[in-house]
Short mmCIF file of C-alpha atoms in Angstrom, two decimals:
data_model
loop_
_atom_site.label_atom_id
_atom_site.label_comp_id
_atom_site.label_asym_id
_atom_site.label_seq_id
_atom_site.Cartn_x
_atom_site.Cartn_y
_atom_site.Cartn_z
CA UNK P 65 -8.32 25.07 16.11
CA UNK P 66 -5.19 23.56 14.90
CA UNK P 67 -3.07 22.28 17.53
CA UNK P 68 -5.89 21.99 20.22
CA UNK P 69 -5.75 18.49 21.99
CA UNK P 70 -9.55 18.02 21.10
CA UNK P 71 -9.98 19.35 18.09
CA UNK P 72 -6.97 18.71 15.37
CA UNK P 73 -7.45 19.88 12.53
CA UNK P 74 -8.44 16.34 10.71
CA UNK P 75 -10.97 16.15 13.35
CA UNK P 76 -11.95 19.91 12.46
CA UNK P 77 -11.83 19.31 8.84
CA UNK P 78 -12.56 16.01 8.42
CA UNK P 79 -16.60 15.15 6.82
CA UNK P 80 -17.97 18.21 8.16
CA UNK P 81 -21.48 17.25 7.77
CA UNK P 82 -24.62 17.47 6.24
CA UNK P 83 -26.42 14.91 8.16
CA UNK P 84 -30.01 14.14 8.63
CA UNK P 85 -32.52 11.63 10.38
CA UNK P 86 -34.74 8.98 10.81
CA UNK P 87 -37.79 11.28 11.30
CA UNK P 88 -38.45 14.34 8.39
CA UNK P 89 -39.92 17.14 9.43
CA UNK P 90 -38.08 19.51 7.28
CA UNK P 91 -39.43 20.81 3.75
CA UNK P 92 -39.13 17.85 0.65
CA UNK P 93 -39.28 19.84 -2.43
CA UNK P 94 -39.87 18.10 -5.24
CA UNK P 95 -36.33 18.28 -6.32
CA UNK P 96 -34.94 16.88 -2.84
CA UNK P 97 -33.94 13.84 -5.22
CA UNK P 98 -31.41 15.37 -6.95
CA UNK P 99 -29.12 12.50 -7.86
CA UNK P 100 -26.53 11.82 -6.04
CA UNK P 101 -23.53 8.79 -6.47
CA UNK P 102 -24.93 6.48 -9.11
CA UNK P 103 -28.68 8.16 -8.98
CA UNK P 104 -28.84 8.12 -5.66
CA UNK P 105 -30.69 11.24 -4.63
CA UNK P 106 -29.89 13.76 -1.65
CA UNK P 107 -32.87 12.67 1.18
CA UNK P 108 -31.39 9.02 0.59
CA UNK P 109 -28.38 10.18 1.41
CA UNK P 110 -29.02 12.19 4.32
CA UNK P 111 -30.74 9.07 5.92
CA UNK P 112 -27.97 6.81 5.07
CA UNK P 113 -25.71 9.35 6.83
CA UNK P 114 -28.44 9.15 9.91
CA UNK P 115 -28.48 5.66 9.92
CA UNK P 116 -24.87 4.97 10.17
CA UNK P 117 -24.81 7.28 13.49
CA UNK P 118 -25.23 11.14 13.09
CA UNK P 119 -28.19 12.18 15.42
CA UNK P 120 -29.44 14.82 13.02
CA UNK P 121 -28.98 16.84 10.08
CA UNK P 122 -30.21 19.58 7.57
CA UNK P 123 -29.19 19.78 4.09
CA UNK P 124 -29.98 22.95 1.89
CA UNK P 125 -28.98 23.13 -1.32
CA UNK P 126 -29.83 26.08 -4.47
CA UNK P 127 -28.20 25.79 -7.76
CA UNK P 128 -29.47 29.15 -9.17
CA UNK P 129 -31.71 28.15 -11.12
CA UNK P 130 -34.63 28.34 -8.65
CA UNK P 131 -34.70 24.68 -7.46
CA UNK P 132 -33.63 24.64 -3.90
CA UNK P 133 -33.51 21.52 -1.86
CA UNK P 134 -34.51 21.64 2.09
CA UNK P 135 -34.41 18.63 4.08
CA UNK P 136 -33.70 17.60 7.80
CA UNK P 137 -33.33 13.53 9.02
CA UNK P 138 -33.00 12.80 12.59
CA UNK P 139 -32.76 9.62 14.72
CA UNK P 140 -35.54 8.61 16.88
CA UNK P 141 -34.25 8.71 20.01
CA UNK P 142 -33.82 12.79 19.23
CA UNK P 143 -37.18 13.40 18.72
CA UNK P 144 -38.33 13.69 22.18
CA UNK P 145 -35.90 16.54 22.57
CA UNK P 146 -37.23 18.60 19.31
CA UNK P 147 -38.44 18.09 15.94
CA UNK P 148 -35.82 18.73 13.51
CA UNK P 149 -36.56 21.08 10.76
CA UNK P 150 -34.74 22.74 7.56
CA UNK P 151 -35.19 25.69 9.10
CA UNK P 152 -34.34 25.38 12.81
CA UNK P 153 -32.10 27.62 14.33
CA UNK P 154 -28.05 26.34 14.60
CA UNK P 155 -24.83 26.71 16.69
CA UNK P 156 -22.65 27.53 13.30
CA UNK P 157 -18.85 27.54 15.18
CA UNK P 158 -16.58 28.75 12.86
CA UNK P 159 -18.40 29.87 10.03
CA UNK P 160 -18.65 32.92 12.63
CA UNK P 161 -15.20 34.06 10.73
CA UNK P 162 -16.61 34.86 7.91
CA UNK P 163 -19.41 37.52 9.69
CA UNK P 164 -16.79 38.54 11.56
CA UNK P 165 -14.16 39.56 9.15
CA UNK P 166 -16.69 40.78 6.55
CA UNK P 167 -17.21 43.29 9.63
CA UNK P 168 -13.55 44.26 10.18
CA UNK P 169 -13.29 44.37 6.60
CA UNK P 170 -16.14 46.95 5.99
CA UNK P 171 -14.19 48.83 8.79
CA UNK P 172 -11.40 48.70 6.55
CA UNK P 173 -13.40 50.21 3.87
CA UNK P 174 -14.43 53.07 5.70
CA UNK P 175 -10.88 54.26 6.60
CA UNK P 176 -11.85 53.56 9.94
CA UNK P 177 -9.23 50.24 10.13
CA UNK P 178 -6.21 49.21 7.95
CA UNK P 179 -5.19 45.93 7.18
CA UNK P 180 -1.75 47.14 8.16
CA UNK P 181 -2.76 48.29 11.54
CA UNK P 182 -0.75 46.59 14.78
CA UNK P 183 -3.03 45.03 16.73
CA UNK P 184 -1.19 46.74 19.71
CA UNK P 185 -2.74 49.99 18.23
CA UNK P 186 -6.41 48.69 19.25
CA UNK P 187 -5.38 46.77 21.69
CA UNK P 188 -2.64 48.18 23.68
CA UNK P 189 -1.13 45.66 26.18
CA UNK P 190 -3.30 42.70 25.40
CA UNK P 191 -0.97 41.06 23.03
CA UNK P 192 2.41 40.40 23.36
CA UNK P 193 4.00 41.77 20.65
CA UNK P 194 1.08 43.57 19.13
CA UNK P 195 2.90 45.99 17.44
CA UNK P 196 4.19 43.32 14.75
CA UNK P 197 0.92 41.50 14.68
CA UNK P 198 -1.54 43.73 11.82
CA UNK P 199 -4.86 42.74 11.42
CA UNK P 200 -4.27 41.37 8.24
CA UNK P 201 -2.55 38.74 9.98
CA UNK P 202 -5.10 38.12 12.27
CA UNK P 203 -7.84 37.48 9.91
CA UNK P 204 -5.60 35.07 7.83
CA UNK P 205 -4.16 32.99 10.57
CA UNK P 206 -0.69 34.15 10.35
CA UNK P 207 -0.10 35.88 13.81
CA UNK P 208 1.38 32.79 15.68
CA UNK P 209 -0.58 33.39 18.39
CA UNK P 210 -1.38 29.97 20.82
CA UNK P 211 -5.27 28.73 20.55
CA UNK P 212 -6.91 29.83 23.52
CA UNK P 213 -8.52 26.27 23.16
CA UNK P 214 -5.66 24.52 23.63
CA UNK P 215 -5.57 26.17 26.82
CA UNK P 216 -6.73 23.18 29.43
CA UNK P 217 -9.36 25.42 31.40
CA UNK P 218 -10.80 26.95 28.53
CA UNK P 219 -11.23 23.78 26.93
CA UNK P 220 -13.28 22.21 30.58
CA UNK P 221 -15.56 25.24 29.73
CA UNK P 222 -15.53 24.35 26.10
CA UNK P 223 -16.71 20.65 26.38
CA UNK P 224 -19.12 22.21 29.62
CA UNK P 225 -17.08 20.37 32.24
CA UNK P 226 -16.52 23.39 34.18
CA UNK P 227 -19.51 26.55 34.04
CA UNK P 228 -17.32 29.36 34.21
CA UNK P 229 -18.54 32.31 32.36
CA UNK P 230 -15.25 33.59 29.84
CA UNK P 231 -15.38 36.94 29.04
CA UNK P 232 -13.45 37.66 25.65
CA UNK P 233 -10.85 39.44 27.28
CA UNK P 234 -10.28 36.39 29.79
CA UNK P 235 -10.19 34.61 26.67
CA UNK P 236 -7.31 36.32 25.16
CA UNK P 237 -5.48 36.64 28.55
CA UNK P 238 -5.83 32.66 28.43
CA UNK P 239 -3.76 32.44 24.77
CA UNK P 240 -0.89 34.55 25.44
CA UNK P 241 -0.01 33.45 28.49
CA UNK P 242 1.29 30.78 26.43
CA UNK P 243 4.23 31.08 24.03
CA UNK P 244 3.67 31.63 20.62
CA UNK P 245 3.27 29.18 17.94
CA UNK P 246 6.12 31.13 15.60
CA UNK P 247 7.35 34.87 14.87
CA UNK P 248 4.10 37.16 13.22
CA UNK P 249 3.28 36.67 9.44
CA UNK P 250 6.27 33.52 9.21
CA UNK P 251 3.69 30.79 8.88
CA UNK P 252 0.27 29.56 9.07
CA UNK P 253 -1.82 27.87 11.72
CA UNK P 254 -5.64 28.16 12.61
CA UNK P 255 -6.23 30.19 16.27
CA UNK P 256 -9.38 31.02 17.35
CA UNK P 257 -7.05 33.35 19.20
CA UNK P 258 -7.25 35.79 16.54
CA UNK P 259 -10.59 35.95 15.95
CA UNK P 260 -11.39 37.11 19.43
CA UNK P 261 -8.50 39.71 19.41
CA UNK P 262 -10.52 41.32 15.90
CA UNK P 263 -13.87 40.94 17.64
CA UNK P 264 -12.25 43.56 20.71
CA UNK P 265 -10.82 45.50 17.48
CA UNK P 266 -14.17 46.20 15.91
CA UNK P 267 -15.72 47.16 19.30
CA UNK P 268 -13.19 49.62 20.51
CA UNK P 269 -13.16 51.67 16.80
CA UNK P 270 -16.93 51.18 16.87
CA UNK P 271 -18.00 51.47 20.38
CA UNK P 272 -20.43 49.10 19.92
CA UNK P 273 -20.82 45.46 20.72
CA UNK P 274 -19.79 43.25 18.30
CA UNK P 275 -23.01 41.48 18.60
CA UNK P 276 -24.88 44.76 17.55
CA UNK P 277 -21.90 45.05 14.69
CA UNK P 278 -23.43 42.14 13.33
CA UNK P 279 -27.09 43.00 13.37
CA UNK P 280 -26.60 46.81 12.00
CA UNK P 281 -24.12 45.61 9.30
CA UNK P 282 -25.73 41.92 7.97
CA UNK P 283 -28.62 40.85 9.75
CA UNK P 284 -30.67 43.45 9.60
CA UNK P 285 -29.66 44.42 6.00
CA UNK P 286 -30.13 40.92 4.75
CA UNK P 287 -33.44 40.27 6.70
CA UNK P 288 -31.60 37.16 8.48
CA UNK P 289 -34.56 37.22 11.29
CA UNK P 290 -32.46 34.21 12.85
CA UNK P 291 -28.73 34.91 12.63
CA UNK P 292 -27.28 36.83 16.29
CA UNK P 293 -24.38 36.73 18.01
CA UNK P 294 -23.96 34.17 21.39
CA UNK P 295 -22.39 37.15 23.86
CA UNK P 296 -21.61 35.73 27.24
CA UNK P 297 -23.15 31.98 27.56
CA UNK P 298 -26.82 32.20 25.74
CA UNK P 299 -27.07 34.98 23.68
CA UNK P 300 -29.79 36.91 23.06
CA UNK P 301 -32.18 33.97 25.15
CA UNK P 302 -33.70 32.07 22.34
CA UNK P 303 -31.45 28.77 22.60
CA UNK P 304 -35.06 26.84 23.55
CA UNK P 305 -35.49 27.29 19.95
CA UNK P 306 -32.03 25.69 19.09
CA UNK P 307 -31.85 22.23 17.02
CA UNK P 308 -30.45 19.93 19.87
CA UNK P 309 -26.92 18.79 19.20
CA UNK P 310 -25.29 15.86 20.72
CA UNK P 311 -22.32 14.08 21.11
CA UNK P 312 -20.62 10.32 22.36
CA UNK P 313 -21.24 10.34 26.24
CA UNK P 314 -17.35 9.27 28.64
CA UNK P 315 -17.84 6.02 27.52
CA UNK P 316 -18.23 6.26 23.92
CA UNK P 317 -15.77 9.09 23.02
CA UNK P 318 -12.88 8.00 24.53
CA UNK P 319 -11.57 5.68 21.90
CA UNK P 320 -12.48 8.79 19.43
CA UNK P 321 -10.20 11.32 21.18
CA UNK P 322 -6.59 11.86 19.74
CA UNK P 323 -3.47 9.98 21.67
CA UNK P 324 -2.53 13.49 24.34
CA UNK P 325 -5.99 14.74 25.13
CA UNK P 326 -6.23 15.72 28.92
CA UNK P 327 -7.34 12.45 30.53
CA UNK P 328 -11.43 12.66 31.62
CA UNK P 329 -12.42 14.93 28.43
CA UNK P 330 -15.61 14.61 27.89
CA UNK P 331 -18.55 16.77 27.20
CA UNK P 332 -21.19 17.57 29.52
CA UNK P 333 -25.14 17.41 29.19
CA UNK P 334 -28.33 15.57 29.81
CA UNK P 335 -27.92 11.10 29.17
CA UNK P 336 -29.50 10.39 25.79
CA UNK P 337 -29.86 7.04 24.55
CA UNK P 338 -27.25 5.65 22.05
CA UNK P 339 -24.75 6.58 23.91
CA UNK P 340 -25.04 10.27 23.55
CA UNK P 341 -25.24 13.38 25.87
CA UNK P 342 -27.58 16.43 24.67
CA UNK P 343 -24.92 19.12 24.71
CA UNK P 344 -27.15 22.00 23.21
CA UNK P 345 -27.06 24.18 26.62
CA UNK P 346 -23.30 23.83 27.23
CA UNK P 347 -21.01 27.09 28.25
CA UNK P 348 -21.07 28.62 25.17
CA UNK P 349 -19.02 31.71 26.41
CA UNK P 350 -15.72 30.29 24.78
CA UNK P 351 -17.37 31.11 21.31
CA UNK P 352 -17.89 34.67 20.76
CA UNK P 353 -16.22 36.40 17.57
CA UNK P 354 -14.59 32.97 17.14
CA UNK P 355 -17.47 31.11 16.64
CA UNK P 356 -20.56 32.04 18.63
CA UNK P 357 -22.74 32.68 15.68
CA UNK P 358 -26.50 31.56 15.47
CA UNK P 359 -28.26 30.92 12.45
CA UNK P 360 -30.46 28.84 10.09
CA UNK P 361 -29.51 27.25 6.71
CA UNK P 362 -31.79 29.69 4.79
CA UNK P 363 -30.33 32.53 6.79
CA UNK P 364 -26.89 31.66 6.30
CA UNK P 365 -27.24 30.89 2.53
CA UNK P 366 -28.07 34.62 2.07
CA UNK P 367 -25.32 35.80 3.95
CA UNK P 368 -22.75 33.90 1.28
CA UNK P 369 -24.35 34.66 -1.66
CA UNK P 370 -24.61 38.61 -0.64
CA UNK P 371 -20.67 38.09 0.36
CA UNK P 372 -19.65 36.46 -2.93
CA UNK P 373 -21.95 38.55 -4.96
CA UNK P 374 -20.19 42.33 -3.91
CA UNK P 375 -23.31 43.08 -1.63
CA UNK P 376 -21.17 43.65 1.78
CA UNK P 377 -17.73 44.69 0.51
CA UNK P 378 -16.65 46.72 -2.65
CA UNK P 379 -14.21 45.06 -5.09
CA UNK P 380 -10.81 45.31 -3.99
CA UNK P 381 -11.70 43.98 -0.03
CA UNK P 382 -13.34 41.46 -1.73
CA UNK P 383 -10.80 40.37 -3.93
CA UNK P 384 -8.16 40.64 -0.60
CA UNK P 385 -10.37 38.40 1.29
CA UNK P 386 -10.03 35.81 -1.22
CA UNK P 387 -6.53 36.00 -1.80
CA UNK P 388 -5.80 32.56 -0.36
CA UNK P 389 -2.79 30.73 1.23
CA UNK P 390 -2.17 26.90 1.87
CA UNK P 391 -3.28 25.60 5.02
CA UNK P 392 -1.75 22.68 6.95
CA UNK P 393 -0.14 20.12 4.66
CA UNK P 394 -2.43 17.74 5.23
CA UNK P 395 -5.18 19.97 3.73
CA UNK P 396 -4.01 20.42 0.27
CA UNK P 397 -7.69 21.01 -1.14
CA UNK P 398 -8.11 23.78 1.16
CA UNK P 399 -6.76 27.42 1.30
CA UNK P 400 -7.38 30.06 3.63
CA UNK P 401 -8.23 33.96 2.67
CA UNK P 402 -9.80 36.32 5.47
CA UNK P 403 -11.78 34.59 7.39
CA UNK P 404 -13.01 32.60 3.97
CA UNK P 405 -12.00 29.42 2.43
CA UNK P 406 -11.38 28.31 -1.15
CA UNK P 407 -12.25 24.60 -1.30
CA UNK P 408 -11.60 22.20 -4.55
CA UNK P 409 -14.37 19.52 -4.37
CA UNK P 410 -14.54 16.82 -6.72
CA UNK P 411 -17.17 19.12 -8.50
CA UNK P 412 -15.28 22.20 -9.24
CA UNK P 413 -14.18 25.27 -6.52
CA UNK P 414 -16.56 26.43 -3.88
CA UNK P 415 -15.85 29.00 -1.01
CA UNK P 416 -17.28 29.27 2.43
CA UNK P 417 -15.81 28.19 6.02
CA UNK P 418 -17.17 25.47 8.44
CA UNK P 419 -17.01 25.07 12.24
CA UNK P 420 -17.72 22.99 15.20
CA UNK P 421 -18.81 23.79 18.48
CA UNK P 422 -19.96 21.12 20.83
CA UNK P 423 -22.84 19.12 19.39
CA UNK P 424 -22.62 20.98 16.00
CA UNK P 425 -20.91 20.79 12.56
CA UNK P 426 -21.56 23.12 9.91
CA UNK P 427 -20.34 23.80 6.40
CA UNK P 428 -21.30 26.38 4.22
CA UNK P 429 -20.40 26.89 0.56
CA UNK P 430 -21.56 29.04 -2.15
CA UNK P 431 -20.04 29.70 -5.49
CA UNK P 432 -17.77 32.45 -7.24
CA UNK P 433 -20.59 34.51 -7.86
CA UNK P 434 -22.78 34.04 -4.95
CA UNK P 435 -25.55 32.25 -6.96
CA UNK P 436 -25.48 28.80 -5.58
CA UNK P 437 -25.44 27.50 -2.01
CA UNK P 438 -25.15 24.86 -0.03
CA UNK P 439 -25.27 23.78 3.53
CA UNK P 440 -24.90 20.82 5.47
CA UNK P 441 -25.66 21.48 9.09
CA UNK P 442 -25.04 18.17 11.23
CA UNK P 443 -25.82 17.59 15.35
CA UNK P 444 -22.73 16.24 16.42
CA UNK P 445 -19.06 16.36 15.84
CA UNK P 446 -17.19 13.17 17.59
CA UNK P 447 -20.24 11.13 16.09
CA UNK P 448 -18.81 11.81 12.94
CA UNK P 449 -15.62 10.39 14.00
CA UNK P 450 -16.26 6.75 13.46
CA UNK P 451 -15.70 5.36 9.98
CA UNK P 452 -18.89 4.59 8.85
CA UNK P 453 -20.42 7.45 9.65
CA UNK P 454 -17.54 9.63 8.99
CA UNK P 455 -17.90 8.09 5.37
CA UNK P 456 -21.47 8.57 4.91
CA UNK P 457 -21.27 12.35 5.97
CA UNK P 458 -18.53 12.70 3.41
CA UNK P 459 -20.67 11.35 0.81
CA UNK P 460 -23.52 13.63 1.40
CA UNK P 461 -21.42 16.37 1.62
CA UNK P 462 -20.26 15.77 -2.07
CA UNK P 463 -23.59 15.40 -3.73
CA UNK P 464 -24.63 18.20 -2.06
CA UNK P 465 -21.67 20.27 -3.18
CA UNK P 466 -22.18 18.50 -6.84
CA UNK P 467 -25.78 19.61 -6.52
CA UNK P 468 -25.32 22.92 -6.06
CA UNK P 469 -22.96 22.86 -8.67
CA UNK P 470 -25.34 21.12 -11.32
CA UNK P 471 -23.02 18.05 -11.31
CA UNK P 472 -23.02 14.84 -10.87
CA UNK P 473 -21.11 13.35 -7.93
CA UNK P 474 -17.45 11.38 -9.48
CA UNK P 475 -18.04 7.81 -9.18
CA UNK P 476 -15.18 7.40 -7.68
CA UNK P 477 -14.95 11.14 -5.87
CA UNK P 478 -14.25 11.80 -1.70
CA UNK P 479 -14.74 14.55 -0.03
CA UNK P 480 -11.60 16.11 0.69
CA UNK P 481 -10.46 15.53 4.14
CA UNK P 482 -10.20 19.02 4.90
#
């Protein structure tokens, strides 16, 4: 989402969180004290991180040696609208990349795609200049082409301004009628853009629906009995079952936005107290292969560690999806494979992706073998944006990364701001 007027990438990057609430209903083992900064322990953390302004979180954290940590805070003006629990179902944005390329790149496997192939092969006559644009690129963010969200009527459906149903095709229609961002494979910059265009790959070699892709390939041979695919605006129906996410209502977000958003951006939804609106039923149709995953931290957990371990991919697609470029100079702890990130912590390297979609902010991380996880699942993404909270997220996300890792947090450690 790099150059999109709502979502730069510090704002994309920046404390991604593991927050959590007032109220627990999720599952306290007895290990959810695992020290954090100066012996603070994780649930202390989480309602720190809840108290300085995130509506809600889950935290889920396994460091392979059989002690896992679930936990879920949220505020108690939330609880009216649901119960939070470690195991409720999320919105996971952009950690949809990952599914999705581990997809493609079984595809690849098969013989049935190459990493060399022109989009325009696939795709003839959707992209501008497909025939220079491989799928490689695509999956590592070096195709140049324009984020559809930057696009302003895509982003009114985005924030639920506007109710419009996007079909992925419209979607990709919508990015290249703008220029592109440089010449193929020259650079790097984050586009949702690309994402989509793989998505319409996989289904026209497959000729079956991505979201069905997804279920026959990782779902159903994981057992995730939560994880589908958003197609259209609510998926498969079972959204009632959602944790609620929220965000700052006009009022409160505007001093959050970056200097050139579209004047009037703000997100749609049901008044909440604290300045919120409840934006867990907005369009969700500008998602799909880009990031209209569903899941649940338990669900998701499996997913990385079958990744990382060699369950989904054989060797050498594995090793190609974590060959890793820089991102954005800002981001110098981050670098960017296919569709999965390698992320130094203060802790040691992790990989995994993260991702926001409105009301929800997810990371996901998991070691080089698979063996230890962590996620930190949080109900908002501008209410992150204000210092304190902002800084409290950050510090939860590092113990829970340090956690995982059997470490103890730096004294002096911060999250990166990727």
């Amino acid at each position: 989402m790099t150059a999109n007027p709502l979502f730069p990438r510090h704002h994309r990057r920046a404390g991604l969180a593991l927050l959590v609430a007032v109220a627990l209903s999720g599952v306290l083992t007895a290990c959810d004290e695992t020290p954090g900064p100066a012996g603070v322990g994780l649930a202390e953390l989480a309602q720190r991180d809840v108290d300085a302004g995130a509506p809600g979180v889950i935290v889920r954290v396994d460091d392979g040696g059989g002690r896992v940590v679930e936990l879920a805070r949220q505020a108690p003006w939330t609880t009216a609208d649901h119960v939070l629990s470690a195991s409720d179902a999320f919105r996971m944005g952009s950690n949809t990349k990952t599914m999705v390329a581990t997809v493609v790149l079984q595809l690849v496997a098969e013989q049935r795609l190459r990493l060399t192939d022109p989009v325009g092969k696939w795709l003839p006559g959707l992209v501008p200049n497909g025939d220079a644009i491989t799928l490689r690129m695509l999956l590592g963010h070096t195709s140049g082409l324009f984020n559809y969200r930057d696009d302003p009527d895509v982003l009114k459906a985005f924030t639920g301004q506007d109710t419009r149903v996007w079909t992925p095709r419209e979607l990709l229609a919508a990015a290249t009628a703008h220029d592109p961002l440089f010449a193929p494979g020259t650079d790097y910059a984050y586009s949702n853009t690309n994402y989509v265009a793989l998505g319409l790959v996989a289904e026209k070699v497959t000729g079956r629906s991505l979201g069905d892709l997804v279920q026959e390939r990782i779902a159903g041979p994981l057992h995730l009995k939560r994880t589908y695919l958003v197609e259209g605006n609510d998926g498969t129906g079972e959204s009632s079952a959602l944790a609620h996410g929220y965000e700052p209502d006009a009022a409160h977000i505007a001093p959050l936005l970056p200097s050139g958003t579209p004047a009037g951006t703000a997100f749609a939804g049901p008044a909440r107290s604290a300045g919120y609106v409840d934006t867990t039923f907005v369009n969700a149709s500008t998602q799909w292969a880009a990031g209209g995953m569903v899941s649940t931290a338990p669900d998701w957990a499996r997913f990385d560690s079958a990744l990382l371990s060699g369950e989904l991919l054989p060797p050498a697609l594995l090793e190609e999806m974590q060959t890793t470029r820089p991102e954005e100079a800002a981001f110098p702890d981050r670098r960017y494979g296919l569709g999965l990130e390698r992320v130094t912590t203060p802790c040691g390297t992790v990989w995994g992706h993260n991702g926001q979609v409105a009301g929800y902010s997810s990371e996901a991380y998991t070691d080089d073998t698979g063996k230890r996880t962590a996620s930190v699942l949080t109900a908002t993404i501008f209410g992150l944006a204000a210092p304190k909270a902002g800084a409290a997220n950050r510090e939860l996300v590092n113990a829970a990364v340090c956690a995982m890792l059997g470490k103890p947090v730096p004294a002096t450690s911060t999250v990166p701001a990727g």
